[in-house]
Coordinates of N, CA, C and O and ligand atoms in Angstrom, one line a residue:
M1 N -22.1 0.4 -1.0 CA -20.6 0.1 -0.3 C -20.7 1.1 0.6 O -20.4 2.0 1.0
Q2 N -20.0 0.0 1.6 CA -19.0 0.5 3.0 C -19.0 -0.1 3.0 O -17.8 -1.3 2.4
Y3 N -17.7 1.2 3.9 CA -16.4 1.1 4.0 C -15.3 1.1 5.3 O -16.4 1.4 6.1
H4 N -14.4 0.7 5.8 CA -14.1 0.4 6.8 C -13.4 1.4 7.3 O -12.7 1.9 6.2
P5 N -12.8 2.3 8.6 CA -12.9 3.3 8.6 C -11.4 2.5 8.5 O -9.9 3.3 7.8
L6 N -10.6 1.5 8.7 CA -9.0 0.6 8.9 C -9.2 -0.3 8.7 O -9.7 -0.8 10.4
V7 N -8.1 -1.4 8.2 CA -8.2 -3.1 8.1 C -6.8 -3.1 8.7 O -5.7 -2.6 7.8
T8 N -6.9 -3.6 9.8 CA -5.9 -4.0 10.7 C -5.2 -5.0 10.4 O -6.3 -6.2 9.9
Y9 N -4.1 -5.8 10.3 CA -3.6 -6.8 10.8 C -4.4 -7.7 12.1 O -4.2 -7.0 12.6
P10 N -5.0 -8.7 11.7 CA -4.6 -9.7 10.5 C -6.2 -10.2 9.4 O -6.6 -11.3 8.9
N11 N -6.5 -9.2 9.6 CA -7.7 -9.4 9.2 C -8.0 -10.0 7.4 O -6.9 -9.8 6.9
P12 N -8.1 -11.1 7.3 CA -8.5 -12.4 6.0 C -7.6 -11.1 4.0 O -8.2 -11.5 3.3
I13 N -9.0 -10.4 4.2 CA -9.0 -9.4 3.4 C -7.9 -8.2 2.6 O -7.8 -8.3 1.4
L14 N -6.8 -8.0 4.1 CA -5.0 -7.7 3.8 C -4.3 -8.6 2.8 O -3.2 -8.5 2.1
R15 N -4.9 -9.6 2.7 CA -4.0 -11.1 2.6 C -4.5 -11.3 0.1 O -3.9 -11.8 0.1
K16 N -6.0 -11.0 0.3 CA -6.5 -10.8 -0.5 C -5.7 -10.4 -2.1 O -6.1 -9.2 -2.0
K17 N -5.9 -10.9 -2.9 CA -5.5 -10.3 -4.8 C -6.9 -9.2 -5.4 O -8.1 -9.5 -4.5
A18 N -6.4 -7.8 -5.2 CA -7.9 -6.9 -5.8 C -7.5 -6.6 -6.9 O -7.0 -7.4 -8.2
N19 N -9.1 -6.9 -7.1 CA -9.7 -7.3 -8.7 C -10.0 -5.3 -8.5 O -9.2 -4.6 -8.8
L20 N -9.2 -5.6 -10.5 CA -9.4 -4.5 -11.8 C -10.1 -3.3 -11.1 O -11.5 -4.0 -11.3
V21 N -10.0 -2.5 -10.8 CA -11.3 -1.3 -11.5 C -12.4 -1.4 -12.5 O -11.0 -1.6 -13.8
G22 N -13.3 -1.2 -12.9 CA -13.3 -1.4 -14.1 C -14.0 0.2 -14.7 O -13.0 0.8 -14.9
E23 N -15.3 0.3 -15.1 CA -15.5 2.0 -14.9 C -14.8 2.7 -14.3 O -15.6 1.7 -12.5
I24 N -14.3 4.2 -13.6 CA -14.5 5.2 -13.0 C -15.9 5.8 -12.5 O -16.7 6.5 -13.4
T25 N -16.5 5.1 -11.3 CA -18.2 5.9 -11.2 C -18.3 6.1 -10.0 O -17.2 5.9 -9.9
P26 N -18.9 7.1 -9.6 CA -19.3 7.8 -8.9 C -18.7 7.1 -7.2 O -18.3 7.6 -6.8
E27 N -19.0 5.9 -6.8 CA -18.3 5.1 -6.1 C -16.2 5.0 -5.5 O -16.7 4.7 -4.9
I28 N -16.6 4.7 -7.1 CA -15.1 4.8 -6.9 C -14.5 6.1 -7.2 O -13.3 6.2 -5.8
E29 N -15.3 7.1 -7.0 CA -14.3 8.5 -6.4 C -15.2 8.1 -4.8 O -13.7 9.4 -4.2
E30 N -15.7 8.0 -4.1 CA -16.0 8.0 -3.0 C -15.6 7.3 -2.9 O -15.2 8.0 -1.3
L31 N -15.1 6.5 -3.2 CA -14.0 5.4 -1.9 C -12.8 6.4 -1.9 O -12.4 6.0 -1.1
I32 N -12.5 7.0 -3.2 CA -10.8 7.8 -3.3 C -11.2 8.6 -1.9 O -10.1 9.4 -1.1
S33 N -12.4 9.6 -2.4 CA -12.2 10.3 -0.7 C -12.7 9.6 0.6 O -11.8 10.5 1.5
H34 N -12.8 8.7 0.7 CA -13.2 8.4 1.7 C -11.6 8.2 2.3 O -11.4 7.4 3.6
M35 N -11.1 7.8 1.5 CA -9.2 6.6 1.6 C -8.9 7.6 1.7 O -7.7 8.3 2.9
K36 N -8.7 8.7 1.8 CA -7.9 10.7 2.0 C -8.4 10.6 3.0 O -7.0 10.9 3.9
T37 N -9.8 10.7 3.6 CA -9.8 11.2 4.7 C -9.5 10.5 5.7 O -9.1 10.3 7.1
V38 N -9.6 8.7 5.3 CA -8.5 7.7 5.9 C -6.3 7.6 6.8 O -6.8 8.3 7.5
M39 N -7.0 8.2 5.5 CA -4.8 7.8 5.5 C -4.7 9.5 6.8 O -4.1 9.2 7.3
Q40 N -5.3 10.8 6.5 CA -5.0 11.3 6.9 C -4.9 11.7 8.3 O -5.0 12.2 8.7
Q41 N -6.8 11.0 8.7 CA -6.8 11.0 9.8 C -5.6 10.0 11.5 O -5.4 10.3 12.9
H42 N -4.6 9.0 10.1 CA -3.5 8.7 10.9 C -2.2 9.3 10.7 O -1.7 8.3 10.2
N43 N -2.7 9.8 9.5 CA -1.2 10.9 9.0 C -0.4 10.2 8.7 O 1.2 9.3 8.3
G44 N -1.0 9.4 7.5 CA -0.2 7.9 6.8 C 0.0 9.0 5.0 O 0.3 10.0 4.9
I45 N 1.2 8.1 4.8 CA 1.8 8.9 3.5 C 1.2 7.7 2.3 O 1.1 8.9 1.0
G46 N 0.5 6.6 2.1 CA -0.2 5.9 1.3 C -1.3 4.9 2.0 O -0.8 5.0 3.7
L47 N -2.4 4.8 0.7 CA -3.2 3.6 1.6 C -3.9 3.0 0.2 O -4.0 3.4 -0.9
A48 N -4.1 1.7 0.5 CA -4.5 1.0 -0.7 C -5.7 0.5 0.4 O -6.1 0.5 0.9
A49 N -7.0 -0.1 -1.3 CA -7.9 0.5 -1.3 C -8.4 -1.0 0.0 O -9.6 -1.0 0.7
P50 N -7.9 -2.3 0.2 CA -7.7 -3.1 1.3 C -7.7 -2.8 2.1 O -8.2 -3.7 3.0
Q51 N -7.6 -1.9 2.7 CA -6.7 -1.2 4.0 C -8.0 -0.7 4.6 O -8.7 -0.2 5.3
V52 N -9.8 0.0 3.2 CA -10.2 0.1 4.3 C -11.3 -0.7 4.3 O -12.6 -0.6 3.8
G53 N -11.4 -2.0 3.2 CA -12.4 -3.5 3.1 C -12.6 -3.5 1.9 O -13.9 -3.9 1.7
A54 N -12.5 -2.4 0.6 CA -12.7 -2.9 -0.9 C -11.4 -3.1 -2.0 O -10.8 -2.9 -1.6
P55 N -11.6 -5.0 -2.3 CA -10.8 -5.8 -2.1 C -11.2 -5.3 -4.3 O -10.6 -5.5 -5.2
L56 N -10.2 -3.6 -4.4 CA -9.6 -3.1 -5.7 C -8.3 -2.4 -5.7 O -8.2 -2.2 -4.9
Q57 N -8.2 -2.4 -7.3 CA -6.8 -1.8 -7.7 C -6.7 0.1 -7.5 O -6.7 0.0 -8.6
L58 N -6.1 0.0 -6.4 CA -6.5 1.1 -6.1 C -5.9 1.6 -4.8 O -5.8 1.1 -3.6
F59 N -4.4 2.8 -5.4 CA -4.3 3.3 -4.0 C -4.3 5.1 -4.1 O -4.2 5.1 -5.1
I60 N -3.9 6.0 -3.1 CA -3.7 6.9 -2.7 C -2.3 7.1 -2.3 O -1.5 6.2 -1.2
V61 N -1.3 7.8 -2.9 CA -0.3 8.4 -2.3 C -0.1 10.2 -1.8 O -0.5 10.1 -2.7
Q62 N 0.3 10.4 -0.6 CA 0.6 11.7 -0.3 C 1.9 12.4 -1.4 O 3.2 11.5 -0.6
E63 N 1.5 13.0 -1.9 CA 2.2 13.9 -2.1 C 2.3 15.5 -1.5 O 1.3 15.9 -1.8
E64 N 3.2 16.6 -2.1 CA 3.5 18.0 -1.2 C 2.6 18.3 -0.6 O 1.8 17.5 1.0
D65 N 1.4 18.5 -1.1 CA 0.5 19.2 -1.1 C -0.6 18.7 -1.3 O -1.9 19.4 -1.0
E66 N -0.1 17.5 -2.5 CA -1.4 17.0 -2.9 C -2.1 15.3 -2.6 O -0.6 15.0 -2.6
V67 N -3.0 15.0 -2.4 CA -3.0 12.9 -2.6 C -3.8 12.9 -3.7 O -3.9 13.3 -4.7
R68 N -3.3 11.7 -4.7 CA -3.3 11.5 -5.8 C -3.8 9.3 -5.6 O -3.3 9.6 -5.4
A69 N -4.7 9.5 -6.9 CA -5.4 8.6 -6.7 C -4.4 7.8 -7.9 O -4.4 8.1 -9.3
F70 N -4.0 6.3 -8.3 CA -3.7 5.8 -8.6 C -4.5 4.5 -9.4 O -4.4 3.5 -7.5
L71 N -5.1 3.8 -9.5 CA -5.7 2.1 -10.1 C -4.7 1.7 -11.3 O -3.9 2.5 -12.7
N72 N -5.5 -0.1 -10.9 CA -4.4 -1.1 -12.7 C -3.2 -0.5 -11.8 O -3.3 -0.9 -13.0
P73 N -2.2 -1.0 -11.2 CA -0.9 0.0 -11.4 C -0.7 -1.6 -11.0 O -1.1 -2.8 -11.5
Q74 N 0.3 -1.7 -12.7 CA 1.1 -2.6 -13.3 C 2.8 -1.7 -13.2 O 2.8 -1.3 -13.4
I75 N 3.5 -2.8 -12.4 CA 5.2 -2.7 -12.9 C 6.0 -3.0 -12.9 O 5.4 -4.1 -13.8
L76 N 6.5 -2.1 -14.0 CA 6.8 -2.5 -15.8 C 8.4 -3.0 -15.6 O 8.8 -4.0 -16.4
S77 N 9.3 -2.5 -15.0 CA 10.1 -2.9 -14.6 C 11.1 -2.5 -13.2 O 10.0 -1.6 -12.9
S78 N 11.8 -3.1 -12.6 CA 12.4 -2.3 -11.5 C 14.2 -2.7 -11.4 O 14.0 -3.9 -11.9
S79 N 14.4 -1.6 -11.4 CA 16.8 -1.9 -10.8 C 16.7 -3.4 -10.9 O 15.8 -3.5 -9.1
K80 N 17.8 -3.8 -10.2 CA 18.4 -5.1 -10.1 C 18.6 -3.5 -8.5 O 18.8 -4.9 -8.1
E81 N 19.6 -3.2 -8.2 CA 19.8 -2.6 -7.2 C 18.9 -2.2 -6.5 O 17.7 -1.9 -7.0
Q82 N 19.0 -2.8 -5.3 CA 18.2 -2.9 -4.5 C 18.7 -2.2 -3.6 O 19.7 -1.5 -3.8
E83 N 17.5 -2.0 -2.3 CA 17.7 -0.5 -0.7 C 16.8 -1.0 -0.1 O 16.1 -1.5 0.3
T84 N 17.1 -1.3 1.8 CA 16.6 -1.5 2.4 C 16.5 -0.4 3.6 O 17.0 0.7 3.5
D85 N 15.4 -0.4 4.1 CA 15.0 0.5 4.2 C 13.1 0.9 6.2 O 12.8 -0.1 5.5
T86 N 13.4 1.4 6.3 CA 12.6 1.7 7.6 C 10.5 1.7 6.9 O 10.6 2.3 6.4
E87 N 10.2 0.3 7.3 CA 8.9 0.5 6.6 C 7.9 0.7 8.2 O 7.7 -0.6 8.5
G88 N 6.6 1.3 8.0 CA 5.4 1.0 8.6 C 3.9 0.2 7.5 O 4.6 0.8 6.3
C89 N 2.7 -0.4 8.8 CA 1.5 0.5 7.3 C 0.7 0.7 8.6 O 0.9 0.3 9.8
L90 N 0.1 2.2 8.0 CA -1.5 1.9 9.2 C -2.1 -0.1 10.1 O -2.2 0.2 10.2
S91 N -2.3 -0.3 7.8 CA -2.6 -2.0 8.7 C -1.7 -2.5 9.8 O -2.6 -3.3 10.7
I92 N -0.4 -2.4 10.1 CA 0.0 -3.4 11.4 C 0.6 -2.1 12.4 O 1.9 -1.6 12.3
P93 N -0.3 -1.0 13.0 CA 0.4 -0.1 13.6 C 1.6 -0.5 14.9 O 1.6 -2.1 15.4
K94 N 2.3 0.6 15.3 CA 3.4 0.3 15.2 C 4.1 -0.7 15.2 O 5.3 -0.7 15.9
L95 N 4.8 -2.0 13.9 CA 5.7 -2.0 13.7 C 6.3 -1.5 12.9 O 6.0 -0.4 12.0
W96 N 7.4 -1.5 13.2 CA 8.6 -0.9 11.5 C 9.6 -2.6 12.1 O 10.2 -3.2 12.7
V97 N 9.7 -2.6 11.1 CA 10.9 -3.8 9.5 C 11.7 -2.6 8.4 O 11.4 -1.9 7.7
E98 N 12.9 -3.5 8.8 CA 13.5 -3.6 8.1 C 13.1 -4.3 6.3 O 13.0 -5.3 6.6
V99 N 12.8 -3.3 5.0 CA 12.7 -4.6 4.3 C 13.1 -3.6 2.5 O 13.7 -2.6 2.9
S100 N 14.2 -4.0 1.6 CA 14.7 -4.0 1.3 C 14.0 -4.9 0.1 O 13.0 -5.4 -0.4
R101 N 14.5 -3.2 -1.5 CA 13.0 -3.6 -2.7 C 14.1 -2.8 -3.2 O 14.8 -1.8 -3.4
P102 N 13.6 -2.6 -5.1 CA 14.3 -2.4 -6.0 C 14.4 -0.8 -6.0 O 13.5 -0.7 -4.5
H103 N 15.3 -0.2 -5.8 CA 15.9 1.0 -5.7 C 14.9 1.7 -6.9 O 14.5 3.0 -6.0
A104 N 15.4 1.8 -8.0 CA 14.1 2.3 -9.2 C 13.0 1.1 -9.3 O 13.2 0.3 -9.7
I105 N 12.0 2.0 -10.3 CA 10.8 1.2 -11.0 C 10.4 2.1 -12.1 O 10.0 3.1 -11.9
T106 N 9.7 1.4 -12.7 CA 9.0 2.1 -13.4 C 7.7 1.0 -14.0 O 7.4 0.3 -13.3
V107 N 5.9 2.4 -13.5 CA 4.9 2.1 -13.2 C 4.1 2.3 -13.7 O 4.2 3.0 -15.0
S108 N 2.9 1.8 -15.0 CA 1.9 1.8 -15.2 C 0.1 1.7 -14.7 O 1.0 1.1 -13.7
C109 N -0.4 3.4 -15.0 CA -1.3 3.2 -14.2 C -2.5 3.5 -14.8 O -2.2 4.1 -16.2
L110 N -3.9 3.5 -14.6 CA -4.7 5.0 -14.5 C -4.9 5.6 -13.5 O -5.0 5.5 -12.3
T111 N -4.9 7.4 -14.3 CA -6.0 8.1 -13.1 C -7.5 8.4 -12.3 O -7.0 7.5 -13.2
P112 N -6.9 8.6 -11.3 CA -8.8 8.6 -11.7 C -9.9 9.6 -12.7 O -11.2 9.1 -12.6
K113 N -9.7 9.9 -13.6 CA -10.1 10.4 -14.4 C -9.7 9.2 -15.9 O -10.4 9.4 -17.5
G114 N -9.1 7.9 -16.1 CA -9.6 7.5 -17.1 C -7.7 7.1 -17.7 O -7.6 6.4 -18.9
K115 N -7.3 8.2 -17.7 CA -6.2 8.3 -18.5 C -4.2 7.9 -17.5 O -4.6 7.3 -16.2
E116 N -4.4 7.3 -19.3 CA -3.4 5.9 -18.7 C -1.6 6.7 -19.0 O -1.6 7.8 -19.0
I117 N -1.0 6.4 -17.3 CA 0.1 7.7 -17.5 C 1.1 6.1 -17.3 O 1.1 5.1 -16.7
S118 N 2.0 6.5 -17.7 CA 3.8 5.7 -16.9 C 4.2 6.1 -16.0 O 4.5 7.9 -16.9
L119 N 5.5 6.2 -15.1 CA 5.8 6.1 -13.8 C 7.1 6.0 -13.7 O 6.6 4.6 -13.4
S120 N 8.2 6.8 -14.1 CA 9.8 6.6 -13.7 C 9.4 7.5 -12.4 O 9.7 8.4 -12.0
L121 N 9.9 5.7 -11.4 CA 10.2 6.6 -10.1 C 11.4 5.6 -9.1 O 11.6 4.7 -10.0
E122 N 11.9 6.7 -8.3 CA 12.9 6.0 -7.8 C 13.5 6.5 -6.0 O 11.9 7.2 -6.1
G123 N 14.4 5.7 -5.4 CA 14.3 6.4 -4.4 C 12.6 5.6 -3.4 O 12.0 5.5 -3.2
F124 N 12.6 7.6 -2.6 CA 11.8 7.0 -1.1 C 9.6 6.9 -2.2 O 9.0 6.0 -1.6
S125 N 10.0 7.6 -3.2 CA 8.4 7.5 -3.9 C 8.0 5.7 -4.2 O 8.0 5.8 -4.9
A126 N 9.0 5.6 -5.0 CA 9.7 3.7 -5.7 C 8.8 2.5 -4.0 O 8.4 1.7 -4.2
R127 N 9.3 3.1 -3.3 CA 9.6 2.5 -2.1 C 7.5 2.5 -1.6 O 6.6 1.5 -1.5
V128 N 7.6 4.3 -1.5 CA 6.2 3.9 -1.2 C 5.3 3.1 -2.8 O 4.5 2.7 -2.4
F129 N 5.2 3.4 -3.4 CA 4.8 2.5 -4.5 C 4.8 0.9 -4.8 O 3.4 0.6 -4.9
Q130 N 4.9 0.4 -4.8 CA 5.8 -1.1 -4.3 C 5.0 -1.6 -3.0 O 4.3 -3.0 -3.0
H131 N 5.2 -0.4 -2.2 CA 4.7 -0.9 -0.6 C 2.4 -0.4 -1.2 O 2.4 -1.7 -0.2
E132 N 2.3 0.5 -1.5 CA 0.9 -0.1 -1.9 C 0.3 -1.2 -2.8 O -0.7 -1.8 -3.0
I133 N 1.2 -1.1 -4.3 CA 1.3 -2.0 -4.6 C 1.1 -3.5 -4.0 O 0.5 -4.8 -4.3
D134 N 1.4 -3.6 -3.1 CA 1.9 -5.2 -2.5 C 0.7 -5.4 -2.0 O 0.4 -6.3 -1.4
H135 N 0.0 -4.6 -1.4 CA -1.5 -4.1 -1.1 C -1.7 -5.4 -1.9 O -2.7 -5.9 -1.9
L136 N -1.9 -4.6 -3.0 CA -3.7 -4.8 -3.5 C -2.6 -6.7 -4.4 O -3.5 -7.3 -5.0
N137 N -1.6 -6.4 -4.1 CA -1.3 -9.1 -4.0 C -1.3 -9.1 -2.7 O -1.6 -10.4 -2.7
G138 N -2.1 -8.3 -2.1 CA -2.4 -9.2 -0.7 C -0.6 -10.0 0.1 O -1.0 -10.1 0.9
I139 N 0.4 -8.7 -0.2 CA 1.0 -9.1 0.8 C 1.7 -7.9 1.3 O 1.2 -6.4 1.1
L140 N 2.2 -7.8 3.3 CA 2.0 -7.1 3.6 C 3.9 -6.6 3.8 O 4.3 -8.4 3.5
I141 N 4.0 -6.1 4.9 CA 5.1 -6.2 4.7 C 5.6 -7.4 5.5 O 7.4 -7.2 5.7
I142 N 5.5 -7.3 6.9 CA 5.8 -8.6 7.2 C 6.4 -9.5 6.4 O 6.7 -10.9 6.6
N143 N 6.0 -9.7 5.0 CA 5.5 -11.2 4.0 C 7.0 -10.9 3.2 O 7.6 -11.2 2.5
R144 N 7.1 -9.9 3.5 CA 8.8 -9.5 2.9 C 9.5 -9.4 3.4 O 11.7 -9.0 3.2
I145 N 9.7 -9.8 5.1 CA 11.4 -10.4 5.7 C 11.5 -11.5 6.0 O 10.4 -12.8 5.8
P146 N 13.0 -12.3 6.8 CA 12.9 -12.7 6.5 C 11.4 -14.2 7.8 O 11.7 -13.4 8.5
F147 N 12.0 -15.3 8.0 CA 10.0 -15.8 8.6 C 10.6 -15.1 10.3 O 10.3 -15.4 10.8
W148 N 12.6 -15.5 10.1 CA 12.9 -15.4 11.5 C 12.5 -14.3 11.9 O 11.8 -14.1 13.6
K149 N 12.9 -13.1 11.7 CA 12.2 -11.6 11.5 C 11.6 -11.6 12.1 O 10.3 -10.5 12.8
R150 N 9.9 -12.0 10.6 CA 8.9 -12.4 10.7 C 7.7 -12.7 12.8 O 7.2 -11.3 12.6
W151 N 8.3 -13.5 12.9 CA 7.9 -14.0 14.0 C 8.5 -12.9 15.2 O 7.7 -13.4 16.2
K152 N 9.3 -12.9 15.6 CA 9.2 -11.5 16.5 C 9.2 -10.8 15.9 O 8.7 -10.5 17.1
A153 N 8.7 -10.4 14.8 CA 8.5 -9.3 14.8 C 6.4 -8.9 15.4 O 5.8 -7.9 15.8
L154 N 6.3 -10.0 14.5 CA 4.5 -10.0 15.2 C 4.5 -10.5 16.4 O 3.2 -9.8 17.0
R155 N 5.5 -11.2 17.3 CA 5.6 -11.6 18.8 C 4.1 -10.0 19.5 O 4.4 -9.4 20.6
K156 N 6.2 -9.2 18.9 CA 6.4 -7.8 19.5 C 4.0 -6.8 19.7 O 4.3 -6.7 20.2
Y157 N 4.2 -7.3 17.7 CA 2.9 -6.4 17.4 C 1.1 -7.0 18.4 O 0.7 -5.9 18.9
K158 N 1.8 -8.3 18.5 CA 0.9 -9.0 19.4 C 0.6 -8.9 20.6 O 0.2 -8.5 21.6
S159 N 1.7 -8.7 20.9 CA 1.7 -8.2 23.1 C 1.2 -7.1 22.7 O 1.2 -6.4 23.7
S160 N 1.5 -6.3 21.9 CA 1.6 -4.8 22.1 C -0.6 -4.3 21.6 O -1.2 -3.1 22.1
S161 N -0.5 -4.8 21.5 CA -2.2 -5.0 19.5 C -3.2 -5.2 20.4 O -3.0 -6.3 21.8
Ligands
NI1 NI1 1.0 -0.4 4.8

C-alpha cells in the first residue's frame, strides 16, 4: 500500500466512510507505524487512517507517553450532557473552531492485537475519540459547526492556504 504523508481538506477521501478492518495483517501494522510518524511530525494528538489516504476504520491517539491504536470503533452510548471546546485538525491546518460534543461516551473497539475492548471516556479523551471516529465516517470539524460559521471558517482557511 502507498500512504500519503498527510491528506488535507478538501481532498475527497476525507469525506468517505472508511471500511472495517478485517484481518490484522503486517500491512495494517505498517500503516499504524506510518501514522505514528505522521502524527508526531505534525505534533498531533490523534490521527485517523483516512488522513494518510487509507480508507480504513483505524485511528491512533497520543496518550501520556505512548501512542495507542484502535480499530473498528463503535460508540455504544453518549451522555446527554454536551460540552463545547476548541478543536483543530491536522487535515485542516491552522483552523480552530468551537465544537460541541457529548461530555462522555462508551466505545467498543479492537486493539492491534485483535482483542475486543470497551472504554468509558469523558472530557478531553472523549472529545479526541469522537473527533477521530468522525474521521472514519467522513465527518470533519467544519461539519460539526453551524453553516454560517463554516462559511466564515472556510473563507479564512482558503485565504491562508
Ligand atoms: Ni482531525
